[in-house]
PDB file of C-alpha atoms in Angstrom:
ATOM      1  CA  UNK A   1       0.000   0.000   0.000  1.00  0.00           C
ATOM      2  CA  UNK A   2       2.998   2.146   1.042  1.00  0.00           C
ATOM      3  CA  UNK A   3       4.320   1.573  -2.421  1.00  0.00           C
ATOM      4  CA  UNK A   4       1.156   2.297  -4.219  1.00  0.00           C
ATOM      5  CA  UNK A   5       0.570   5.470  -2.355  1.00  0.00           C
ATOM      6  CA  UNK A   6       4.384   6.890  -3.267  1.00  0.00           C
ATOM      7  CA  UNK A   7       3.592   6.281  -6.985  1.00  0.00           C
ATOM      8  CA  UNK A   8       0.475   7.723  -7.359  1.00  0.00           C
ATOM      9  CA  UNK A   9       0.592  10.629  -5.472  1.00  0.00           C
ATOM     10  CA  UNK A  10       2.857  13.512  -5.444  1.00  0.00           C
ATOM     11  CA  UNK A  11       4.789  13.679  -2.258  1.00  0.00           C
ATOM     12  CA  UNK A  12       8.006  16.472  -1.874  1.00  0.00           C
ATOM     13  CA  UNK A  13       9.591  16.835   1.971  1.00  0.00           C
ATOM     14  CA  UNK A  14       8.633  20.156   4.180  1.00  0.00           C
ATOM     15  CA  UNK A  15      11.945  21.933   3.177  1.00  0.00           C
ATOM     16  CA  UNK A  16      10.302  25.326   4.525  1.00  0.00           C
ATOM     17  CA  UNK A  17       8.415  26.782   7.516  1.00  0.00           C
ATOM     18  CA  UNK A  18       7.973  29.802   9.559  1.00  0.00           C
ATOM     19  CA  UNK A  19       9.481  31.596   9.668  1.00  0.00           C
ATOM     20  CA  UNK A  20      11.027  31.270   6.048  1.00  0.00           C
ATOM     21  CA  UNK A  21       7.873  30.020   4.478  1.00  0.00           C
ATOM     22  CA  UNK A  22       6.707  33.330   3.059  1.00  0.00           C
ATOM     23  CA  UNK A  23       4.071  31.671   1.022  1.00  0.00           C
ATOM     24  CA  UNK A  24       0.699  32.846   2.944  1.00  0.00           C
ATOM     25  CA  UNK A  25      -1.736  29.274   0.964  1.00  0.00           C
ATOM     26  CA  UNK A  26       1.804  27.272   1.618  1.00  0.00           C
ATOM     27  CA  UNK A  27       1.456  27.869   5.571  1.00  0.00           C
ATOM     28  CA  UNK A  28      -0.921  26.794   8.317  1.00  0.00           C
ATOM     29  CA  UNK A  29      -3.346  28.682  10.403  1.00  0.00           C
ATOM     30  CA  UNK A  30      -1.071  28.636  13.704  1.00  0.00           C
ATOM     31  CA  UNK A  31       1.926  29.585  11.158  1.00  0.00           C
ATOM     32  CA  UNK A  32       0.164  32.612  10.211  1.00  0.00           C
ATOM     33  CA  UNK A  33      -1.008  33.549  13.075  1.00  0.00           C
ATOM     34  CA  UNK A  34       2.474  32.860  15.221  1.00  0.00           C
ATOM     35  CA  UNK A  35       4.114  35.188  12.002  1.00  0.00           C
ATOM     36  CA  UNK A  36       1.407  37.911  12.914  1.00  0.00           C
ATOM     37  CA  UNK A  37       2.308  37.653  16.463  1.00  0.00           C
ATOM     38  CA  UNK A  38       6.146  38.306  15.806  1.00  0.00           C
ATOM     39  CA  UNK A  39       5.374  41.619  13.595  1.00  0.00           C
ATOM     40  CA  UNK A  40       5.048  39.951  10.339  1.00  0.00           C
ATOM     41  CA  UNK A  41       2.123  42.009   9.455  1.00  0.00           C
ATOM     42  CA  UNK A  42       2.735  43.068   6.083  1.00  0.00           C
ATOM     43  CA  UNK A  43       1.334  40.876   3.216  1.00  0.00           C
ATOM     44  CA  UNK A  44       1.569  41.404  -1.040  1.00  0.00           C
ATOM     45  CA  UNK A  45      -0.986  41.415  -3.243  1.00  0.00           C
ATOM     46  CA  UNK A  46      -0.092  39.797  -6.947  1.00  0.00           C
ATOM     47  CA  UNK A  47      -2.325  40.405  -9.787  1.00  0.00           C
ATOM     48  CA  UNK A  48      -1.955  39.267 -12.938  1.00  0.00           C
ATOM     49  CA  UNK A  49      -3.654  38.601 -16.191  1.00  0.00           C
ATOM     50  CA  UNK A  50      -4.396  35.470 -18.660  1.00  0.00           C
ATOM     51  CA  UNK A  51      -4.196  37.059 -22.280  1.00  0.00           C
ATOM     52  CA  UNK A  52      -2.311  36.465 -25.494  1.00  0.00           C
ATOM     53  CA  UNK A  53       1.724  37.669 -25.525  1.00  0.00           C
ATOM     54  CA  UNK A  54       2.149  37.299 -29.421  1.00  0.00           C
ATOM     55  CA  UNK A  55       2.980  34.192 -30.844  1.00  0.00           C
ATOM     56  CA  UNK A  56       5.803  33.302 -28.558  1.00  0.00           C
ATOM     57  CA  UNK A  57       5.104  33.773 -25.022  1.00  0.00           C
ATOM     58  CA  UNK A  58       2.369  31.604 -22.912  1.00  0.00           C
ATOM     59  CA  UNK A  59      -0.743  33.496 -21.557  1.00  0.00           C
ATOM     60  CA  UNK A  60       0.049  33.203 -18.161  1.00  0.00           C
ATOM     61  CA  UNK A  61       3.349  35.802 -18.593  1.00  0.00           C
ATOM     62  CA  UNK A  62       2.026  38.456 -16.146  1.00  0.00           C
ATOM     63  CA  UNK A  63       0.388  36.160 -13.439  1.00  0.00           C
ATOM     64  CA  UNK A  64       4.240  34.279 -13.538  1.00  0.00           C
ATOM     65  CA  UNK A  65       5.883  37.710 -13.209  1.00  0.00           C
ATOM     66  CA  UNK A  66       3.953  39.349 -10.664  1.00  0.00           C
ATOM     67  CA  UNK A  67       4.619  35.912  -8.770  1.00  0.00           C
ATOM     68  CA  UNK A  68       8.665  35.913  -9.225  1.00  0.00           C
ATOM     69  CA  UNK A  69       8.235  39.963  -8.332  1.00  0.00           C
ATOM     70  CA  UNK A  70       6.158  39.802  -5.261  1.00  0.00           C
ATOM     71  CA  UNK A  71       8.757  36.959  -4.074  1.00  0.00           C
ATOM     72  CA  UNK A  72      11.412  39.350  -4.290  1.00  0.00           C
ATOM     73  CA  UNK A  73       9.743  41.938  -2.938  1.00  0.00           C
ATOM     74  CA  UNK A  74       8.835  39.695   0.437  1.00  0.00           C
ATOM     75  CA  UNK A  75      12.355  38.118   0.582  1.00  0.00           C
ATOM     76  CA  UNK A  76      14.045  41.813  -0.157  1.00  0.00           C
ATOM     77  CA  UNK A  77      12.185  43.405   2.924  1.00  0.00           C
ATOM     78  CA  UNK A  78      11.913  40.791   5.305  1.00  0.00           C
ATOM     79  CA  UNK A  79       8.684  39.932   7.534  1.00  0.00           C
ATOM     80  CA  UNK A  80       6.459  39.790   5.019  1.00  0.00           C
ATOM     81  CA  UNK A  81       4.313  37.636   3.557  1.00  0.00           C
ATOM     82  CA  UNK A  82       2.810  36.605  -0.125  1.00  0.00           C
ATOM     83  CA  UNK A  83      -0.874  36.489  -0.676  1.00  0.00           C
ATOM     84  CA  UNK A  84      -1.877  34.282  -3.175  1.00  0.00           C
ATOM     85  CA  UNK A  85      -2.031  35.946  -6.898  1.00  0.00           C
ATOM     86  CA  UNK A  86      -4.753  37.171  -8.346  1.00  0.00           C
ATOM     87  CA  UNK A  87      -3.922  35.283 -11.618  1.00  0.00           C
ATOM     88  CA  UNK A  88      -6.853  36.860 -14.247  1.00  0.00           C
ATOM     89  CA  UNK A  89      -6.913  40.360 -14.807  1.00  0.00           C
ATOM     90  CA  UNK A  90      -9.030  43.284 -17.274  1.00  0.00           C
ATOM     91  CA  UNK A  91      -7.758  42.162 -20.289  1.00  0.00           C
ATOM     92  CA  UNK A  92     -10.664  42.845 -22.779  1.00  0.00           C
ATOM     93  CA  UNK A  93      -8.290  44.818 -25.470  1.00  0.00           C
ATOM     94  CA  UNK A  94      -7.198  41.172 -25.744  1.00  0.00           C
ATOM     95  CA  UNK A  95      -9.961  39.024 -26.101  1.00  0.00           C
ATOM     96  CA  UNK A  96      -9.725  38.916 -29.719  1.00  0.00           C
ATOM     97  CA  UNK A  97      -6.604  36.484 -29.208  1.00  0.00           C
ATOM     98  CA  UNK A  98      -7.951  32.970 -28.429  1.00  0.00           C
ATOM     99  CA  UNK A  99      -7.315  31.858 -24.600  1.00  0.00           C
ATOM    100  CA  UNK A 100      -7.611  35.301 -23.348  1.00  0.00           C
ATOM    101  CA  UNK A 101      -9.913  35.591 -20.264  1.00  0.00           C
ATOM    102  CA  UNK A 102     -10.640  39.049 -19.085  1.00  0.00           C
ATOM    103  CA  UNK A 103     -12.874  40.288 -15.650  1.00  0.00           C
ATOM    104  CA  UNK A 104     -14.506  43.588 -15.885  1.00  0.00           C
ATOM    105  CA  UNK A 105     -13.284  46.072 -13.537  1.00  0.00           C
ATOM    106  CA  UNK A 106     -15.640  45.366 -10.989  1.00  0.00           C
ATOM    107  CA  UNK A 107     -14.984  42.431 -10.442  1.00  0.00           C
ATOM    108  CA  UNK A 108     -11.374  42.465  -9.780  1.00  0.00           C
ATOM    109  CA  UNK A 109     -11.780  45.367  -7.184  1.00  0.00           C
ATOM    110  CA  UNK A 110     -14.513  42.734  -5.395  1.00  0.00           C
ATOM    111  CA  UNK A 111     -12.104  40.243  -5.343  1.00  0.00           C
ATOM    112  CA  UNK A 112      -9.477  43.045  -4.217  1.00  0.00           C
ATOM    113  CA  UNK A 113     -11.789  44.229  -1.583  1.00  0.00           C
ATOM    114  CA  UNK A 114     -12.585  40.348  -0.251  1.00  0.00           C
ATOM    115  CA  UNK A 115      -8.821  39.660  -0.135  1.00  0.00           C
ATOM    116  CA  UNK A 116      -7.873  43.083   1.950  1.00  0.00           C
ATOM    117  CA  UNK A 117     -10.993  42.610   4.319  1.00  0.00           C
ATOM    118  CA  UNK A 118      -9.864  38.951   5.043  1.00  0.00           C
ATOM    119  CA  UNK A 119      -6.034  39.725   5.426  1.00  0.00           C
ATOM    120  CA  UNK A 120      -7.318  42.828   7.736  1.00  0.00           C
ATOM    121  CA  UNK A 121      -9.500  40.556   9.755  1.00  0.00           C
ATOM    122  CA  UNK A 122      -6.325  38.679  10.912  1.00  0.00           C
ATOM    123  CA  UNK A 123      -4.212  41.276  12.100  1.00  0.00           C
ATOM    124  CA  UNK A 124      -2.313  42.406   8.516  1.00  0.00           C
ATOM    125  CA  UNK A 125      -1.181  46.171   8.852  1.00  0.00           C
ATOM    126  CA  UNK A 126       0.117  46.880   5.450  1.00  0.00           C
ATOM    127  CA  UNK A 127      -0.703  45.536   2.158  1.00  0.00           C
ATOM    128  CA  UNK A 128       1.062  46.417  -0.810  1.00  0.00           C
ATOM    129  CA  UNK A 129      -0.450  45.424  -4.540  1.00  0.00           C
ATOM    130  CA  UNK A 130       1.511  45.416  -7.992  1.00  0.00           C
ATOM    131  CA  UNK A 131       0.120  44.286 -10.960  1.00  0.00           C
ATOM    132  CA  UNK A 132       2.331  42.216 -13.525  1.00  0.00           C
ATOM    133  CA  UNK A 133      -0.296  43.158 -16.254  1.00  0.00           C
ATOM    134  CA  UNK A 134       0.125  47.354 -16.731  1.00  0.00           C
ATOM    135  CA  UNK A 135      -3.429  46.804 -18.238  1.00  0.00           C
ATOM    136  CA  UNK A 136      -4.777  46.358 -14.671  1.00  0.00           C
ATOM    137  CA  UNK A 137      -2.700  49.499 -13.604  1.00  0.00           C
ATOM    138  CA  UNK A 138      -5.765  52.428 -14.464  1.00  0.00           C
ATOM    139  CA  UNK A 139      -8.207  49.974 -12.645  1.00  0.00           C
ATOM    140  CA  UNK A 140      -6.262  49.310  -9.393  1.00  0.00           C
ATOM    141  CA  UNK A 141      -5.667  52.926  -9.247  1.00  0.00           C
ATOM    142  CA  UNK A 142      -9.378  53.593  -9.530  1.00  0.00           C
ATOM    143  CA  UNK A 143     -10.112  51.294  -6.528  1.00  0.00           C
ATOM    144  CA  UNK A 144      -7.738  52.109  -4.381  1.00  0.00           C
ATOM    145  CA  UNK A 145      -9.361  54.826  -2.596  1.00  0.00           C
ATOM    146  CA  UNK A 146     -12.487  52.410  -2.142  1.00  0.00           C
ATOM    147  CA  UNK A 147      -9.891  49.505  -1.144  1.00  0.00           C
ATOM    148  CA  UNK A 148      -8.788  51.865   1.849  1.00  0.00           C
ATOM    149  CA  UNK A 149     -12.111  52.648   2.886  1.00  0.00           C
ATOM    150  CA  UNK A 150     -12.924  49.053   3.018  1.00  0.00           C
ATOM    151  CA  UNK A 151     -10.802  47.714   5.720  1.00  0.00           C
ATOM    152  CA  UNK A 152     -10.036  49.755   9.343  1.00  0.00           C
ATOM    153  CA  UNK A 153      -8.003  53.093   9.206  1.00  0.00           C
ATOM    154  CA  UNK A 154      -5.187  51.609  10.961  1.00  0.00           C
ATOM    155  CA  UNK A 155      -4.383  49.105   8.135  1.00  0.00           C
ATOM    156  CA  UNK A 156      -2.326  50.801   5.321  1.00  0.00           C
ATOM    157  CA  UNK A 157      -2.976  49.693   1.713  1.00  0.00           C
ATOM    158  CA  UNK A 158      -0.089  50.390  -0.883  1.00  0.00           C
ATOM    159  CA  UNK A 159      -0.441  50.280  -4.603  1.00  0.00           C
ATOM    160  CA  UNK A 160       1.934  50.546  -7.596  1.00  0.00           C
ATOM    161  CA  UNK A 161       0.018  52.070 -10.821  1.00  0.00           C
ATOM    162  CA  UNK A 162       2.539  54.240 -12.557  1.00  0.00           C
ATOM    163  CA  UNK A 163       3.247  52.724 -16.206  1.00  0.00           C
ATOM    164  CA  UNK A 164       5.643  55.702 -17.587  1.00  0.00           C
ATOM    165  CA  UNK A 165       8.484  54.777 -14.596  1.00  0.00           C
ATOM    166  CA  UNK A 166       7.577  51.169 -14.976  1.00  0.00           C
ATOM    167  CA  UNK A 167       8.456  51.274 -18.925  1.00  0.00           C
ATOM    168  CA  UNK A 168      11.540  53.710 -18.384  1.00  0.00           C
ATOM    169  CA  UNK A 169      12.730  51.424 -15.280  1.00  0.00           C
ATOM    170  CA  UNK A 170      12.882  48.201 -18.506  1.00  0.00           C
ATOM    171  CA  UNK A 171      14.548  50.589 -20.537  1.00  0.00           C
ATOM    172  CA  UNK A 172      17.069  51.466 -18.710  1.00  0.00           C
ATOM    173  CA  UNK A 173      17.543  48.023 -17.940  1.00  0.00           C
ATOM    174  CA  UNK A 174      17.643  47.039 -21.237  1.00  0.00           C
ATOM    175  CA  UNK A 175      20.254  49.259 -21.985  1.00  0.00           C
ATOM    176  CA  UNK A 176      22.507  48.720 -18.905  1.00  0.00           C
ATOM    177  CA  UNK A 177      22.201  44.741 -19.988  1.00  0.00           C
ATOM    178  CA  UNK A 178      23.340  45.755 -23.479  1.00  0.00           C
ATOM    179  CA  UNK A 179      19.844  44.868 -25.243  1.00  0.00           C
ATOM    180  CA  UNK A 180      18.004  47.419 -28.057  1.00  0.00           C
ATOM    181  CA  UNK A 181      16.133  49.993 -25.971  1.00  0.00           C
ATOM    182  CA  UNK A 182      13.831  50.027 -28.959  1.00  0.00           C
ATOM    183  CA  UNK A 183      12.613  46.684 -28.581  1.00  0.00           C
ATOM    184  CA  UNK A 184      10.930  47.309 -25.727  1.00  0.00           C
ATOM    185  CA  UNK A 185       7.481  48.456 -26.153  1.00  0.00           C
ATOM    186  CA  UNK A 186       5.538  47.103 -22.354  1.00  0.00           C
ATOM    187  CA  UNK A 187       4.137  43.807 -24.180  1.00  0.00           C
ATOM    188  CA  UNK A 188       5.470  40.439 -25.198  1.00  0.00           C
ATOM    189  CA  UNK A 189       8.690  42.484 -26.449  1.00  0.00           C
ATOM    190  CA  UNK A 190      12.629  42.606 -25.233  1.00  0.00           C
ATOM    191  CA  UNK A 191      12.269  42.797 -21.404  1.00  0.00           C
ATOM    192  CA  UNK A 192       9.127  40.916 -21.335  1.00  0.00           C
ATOM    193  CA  UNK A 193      10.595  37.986 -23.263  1.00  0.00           C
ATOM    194  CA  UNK A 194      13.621  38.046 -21.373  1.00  0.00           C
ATOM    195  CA  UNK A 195      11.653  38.095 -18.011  1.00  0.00           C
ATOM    196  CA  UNK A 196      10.339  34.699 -18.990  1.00  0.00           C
ATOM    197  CA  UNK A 197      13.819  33.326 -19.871  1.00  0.00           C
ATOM    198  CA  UNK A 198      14.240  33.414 -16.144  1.00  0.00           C
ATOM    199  CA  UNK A 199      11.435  32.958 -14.617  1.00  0.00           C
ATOM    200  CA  UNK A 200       9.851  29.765 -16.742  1.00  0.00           C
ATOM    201  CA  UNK A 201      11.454  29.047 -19.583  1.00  0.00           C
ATOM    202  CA  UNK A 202       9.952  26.500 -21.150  1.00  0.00           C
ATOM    203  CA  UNK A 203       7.462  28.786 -21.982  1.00  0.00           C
ATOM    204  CA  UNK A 204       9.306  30.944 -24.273  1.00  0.00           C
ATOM    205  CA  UNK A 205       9.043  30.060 -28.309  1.00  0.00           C
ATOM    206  CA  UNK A 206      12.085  31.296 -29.806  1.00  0.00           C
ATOM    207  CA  UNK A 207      11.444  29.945 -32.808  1.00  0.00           C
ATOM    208  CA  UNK A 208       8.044  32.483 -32.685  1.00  0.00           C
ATOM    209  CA  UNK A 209       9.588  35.763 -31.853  1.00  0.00           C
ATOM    210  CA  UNK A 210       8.163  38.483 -34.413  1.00  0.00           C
ATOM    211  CA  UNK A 211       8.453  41.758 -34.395  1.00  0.00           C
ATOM    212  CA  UNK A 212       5.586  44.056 -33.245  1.00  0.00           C
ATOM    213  CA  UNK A 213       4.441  47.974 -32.890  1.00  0.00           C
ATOM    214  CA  UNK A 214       7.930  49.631 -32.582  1.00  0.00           C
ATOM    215  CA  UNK A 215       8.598  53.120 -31.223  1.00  0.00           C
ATOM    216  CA  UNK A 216       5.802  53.159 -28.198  1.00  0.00           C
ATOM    217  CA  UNK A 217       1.954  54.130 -28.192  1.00  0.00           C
ATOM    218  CA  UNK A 218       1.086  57.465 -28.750  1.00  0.00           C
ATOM    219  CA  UNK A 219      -1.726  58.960 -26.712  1.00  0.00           C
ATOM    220  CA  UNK A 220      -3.610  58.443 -29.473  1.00  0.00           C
ATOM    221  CA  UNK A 221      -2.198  54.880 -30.250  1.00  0.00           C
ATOM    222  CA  UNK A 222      -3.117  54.158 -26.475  1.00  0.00           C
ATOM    223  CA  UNK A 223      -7.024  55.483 -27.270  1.00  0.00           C
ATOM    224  CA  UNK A 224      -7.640  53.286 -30.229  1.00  0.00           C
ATOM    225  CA  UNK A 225      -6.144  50.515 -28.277  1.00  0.00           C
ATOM    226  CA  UNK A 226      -8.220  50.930 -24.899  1.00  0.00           C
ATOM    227  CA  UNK A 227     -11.651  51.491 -27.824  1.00  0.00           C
ATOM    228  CA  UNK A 228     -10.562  49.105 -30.056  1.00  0.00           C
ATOM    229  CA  UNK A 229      -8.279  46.174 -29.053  1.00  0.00           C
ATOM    230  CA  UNK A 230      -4.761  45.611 -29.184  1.00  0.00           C
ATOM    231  CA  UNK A 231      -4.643  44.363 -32.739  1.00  0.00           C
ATOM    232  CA  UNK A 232      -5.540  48.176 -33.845  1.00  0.00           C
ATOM    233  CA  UNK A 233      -1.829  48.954 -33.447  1.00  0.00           C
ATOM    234  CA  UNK A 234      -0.743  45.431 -33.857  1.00  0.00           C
ATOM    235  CA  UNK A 235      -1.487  42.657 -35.858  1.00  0.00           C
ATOM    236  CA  UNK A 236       0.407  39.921 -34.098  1.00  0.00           C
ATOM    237  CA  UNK A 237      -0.531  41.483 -30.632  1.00  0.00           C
ATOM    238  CA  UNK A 238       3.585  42.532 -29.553  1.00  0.00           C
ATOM    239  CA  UNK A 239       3.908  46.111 -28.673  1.00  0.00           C
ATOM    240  CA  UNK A 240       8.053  46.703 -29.250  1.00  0.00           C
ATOM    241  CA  UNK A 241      10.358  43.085 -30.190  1.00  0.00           C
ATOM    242  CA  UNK A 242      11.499  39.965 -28.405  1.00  0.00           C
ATOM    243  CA  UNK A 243      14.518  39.526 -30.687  1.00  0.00           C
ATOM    244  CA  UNK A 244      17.581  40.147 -28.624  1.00  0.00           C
ATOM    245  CA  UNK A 245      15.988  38.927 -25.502  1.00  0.00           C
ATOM    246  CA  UNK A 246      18.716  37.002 -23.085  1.00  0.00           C
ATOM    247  CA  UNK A 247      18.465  35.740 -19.573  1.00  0.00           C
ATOM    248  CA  UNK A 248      20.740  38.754 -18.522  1.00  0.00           C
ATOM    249  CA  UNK A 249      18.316  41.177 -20.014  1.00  0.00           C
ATOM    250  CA  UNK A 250      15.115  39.284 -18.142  1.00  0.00           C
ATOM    251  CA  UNK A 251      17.674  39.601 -14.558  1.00  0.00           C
ATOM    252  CA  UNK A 252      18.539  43.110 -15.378  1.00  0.00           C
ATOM    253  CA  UNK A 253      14.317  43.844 -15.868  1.00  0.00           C
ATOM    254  CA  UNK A 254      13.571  41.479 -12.790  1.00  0.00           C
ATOM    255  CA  UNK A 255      15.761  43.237 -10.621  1.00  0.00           C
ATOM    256  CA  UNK A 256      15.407  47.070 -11.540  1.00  0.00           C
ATOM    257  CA  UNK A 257      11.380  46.513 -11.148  1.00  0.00           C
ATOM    258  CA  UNK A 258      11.507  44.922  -7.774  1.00  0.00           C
ATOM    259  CA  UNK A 259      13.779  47.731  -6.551  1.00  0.00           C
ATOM    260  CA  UNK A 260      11.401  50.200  -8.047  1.00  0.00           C
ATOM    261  CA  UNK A 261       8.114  48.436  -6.266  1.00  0.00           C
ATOM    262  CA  UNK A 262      10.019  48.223  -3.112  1.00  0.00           C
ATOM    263  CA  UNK A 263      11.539  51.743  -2.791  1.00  0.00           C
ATOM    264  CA  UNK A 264       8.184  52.637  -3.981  1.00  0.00           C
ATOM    265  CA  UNK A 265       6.513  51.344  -1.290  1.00  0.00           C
ATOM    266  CA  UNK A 266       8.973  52.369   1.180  1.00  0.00           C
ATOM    267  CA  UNK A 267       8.380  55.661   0.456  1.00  0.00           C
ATOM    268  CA  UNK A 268       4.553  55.778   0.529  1.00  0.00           C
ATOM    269  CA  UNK A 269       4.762  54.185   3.524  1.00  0.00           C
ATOM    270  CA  UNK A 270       7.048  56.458   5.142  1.00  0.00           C
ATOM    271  CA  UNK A 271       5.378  59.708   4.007  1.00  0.00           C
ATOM    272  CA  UNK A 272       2.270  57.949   5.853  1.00  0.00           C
ATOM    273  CA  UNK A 273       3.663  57.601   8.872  1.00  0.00           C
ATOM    274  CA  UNK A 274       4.935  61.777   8.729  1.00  0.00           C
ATOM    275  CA  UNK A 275       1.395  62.134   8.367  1.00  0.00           C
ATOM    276  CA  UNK A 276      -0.016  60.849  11.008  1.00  0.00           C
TER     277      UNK A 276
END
């Protein structure tokens, strides 16, 4: 029986606990609550998105990034904890590329509001949320001042949104890493493609990579886009080029990203506290 059970089920050893679990589904109730207990009281949010990355990348890209991100994030600042991702995002400028699935705004800030009520409930004081998927970016910030009415005014809720520093913080990673600056474009291109040469690899098609909408969206670009779909300023649904993408690039984009989200949220946090 022994034997039988060993083959047909999946077993791997505990190799982590509190407190270096930082995995908040991975951990038991008395883990969580013993973490809470010794300050551990800040928790991150991951969303992500399910939609089409051009021929070569799989559609789980962003939920896979925000995951390696908030990681780094938790291990970079130390007692803090992962929430599970929010894996489907607003994507509806993609559903014209099969596989996509897309929530309406609405119902990602429900789900938002459910997770920071719960993670309030328990005794979480700060909870910081980054999106892999810039799509979700104008929706988070929408919610967030609805997000911080929704939980008590002694919890602190922390949200990255800004898509012009996110896209300059790749570029200048790109360039630093010795990659074409005008490959990247924020979608299935250089630093995108790279990202998932670290983080999953098998996922990445090289034999795939096309080139997409090169030289950024315009204002207007971005307008027929949000109206229209994605494949009004691109065919093959890549905004800038994976050609050229390396695992040094997708390190170099990993790295500068996470430092932005963290000093980010340092720094909101800290001008909260002055106001107090």
């Amino acid at each position: 029986m022994q034997d039988f059970y060993q083959r047909t089920v999946r077993v791997e050893p505990m190799t982590r606990g509190y407190p270096d679990q930082i995995y908040l589904e991975q951990m038991s109730h008395e883990e969580v609550a013993a973490a809470l207990a010794d300050g551990c009281t800040t928790v991150v949010i991951p969303l992500g998105a399910v939609e089409q990355h051009g021929p070569h990348l799989s559609l789980g890209m962003d939920a896979d990034h925000a995951d390696a991100l908030a990681e780094r994030i938790a291990r970079s600042r130390g007692n803090t904890l992962v929430a599970p991702t929010i894996t489907v995002g607003c994507s509806s400028h993609h559903l014209p590329f099969a596989g996509t699935i897309s929530l309406r705004p609405g119902t990602l800030e429900a789900i938002c509001v459910d997770y920071c009520t719960s993670l309030a409930r328990h005794g979480f004081k700060r909870i910081l949320i980054h999106s892999g998927h810039i799509g979700n970016f104008p929706v988070l910030k929408d919610m967030l001042g609805r997000l911080r009415e929704a939980v008590p005014s002694d919890v602190e809720i922390l949200a990255f949104f800004d898509s012009t520093k996110w896209i300059d913080t790749w570029r200048d990673a790109v360039r630093e890493a010795g990659g074409d600056v005008l490959a990247v474009g924020g979608h299935a291109d250089i630093a995108e493609t790279s990202l998932m040469m670290v983080i999953r690899p098998d996922s990445v098609r090289p034999d795939r990579f096309e080139v997409g909408h090169l030289g950024g969206l315009s204002e207007a670009d971005l307008e027929l886009m949000w109206k229209n779909g994605i494949r009004s300023v691109s065919q093959n649904g890549v905004i800038g080029s994976p050609i050229g993408s390396s695992y040094a690039i997708g390190e170099a984009c990993l790295a500068a990203v996470a430092e932005l989200l963290i000093k980010t949220f340092d720094s909101e946090a800290g001008a909260a506290i002055a106001r107090r």
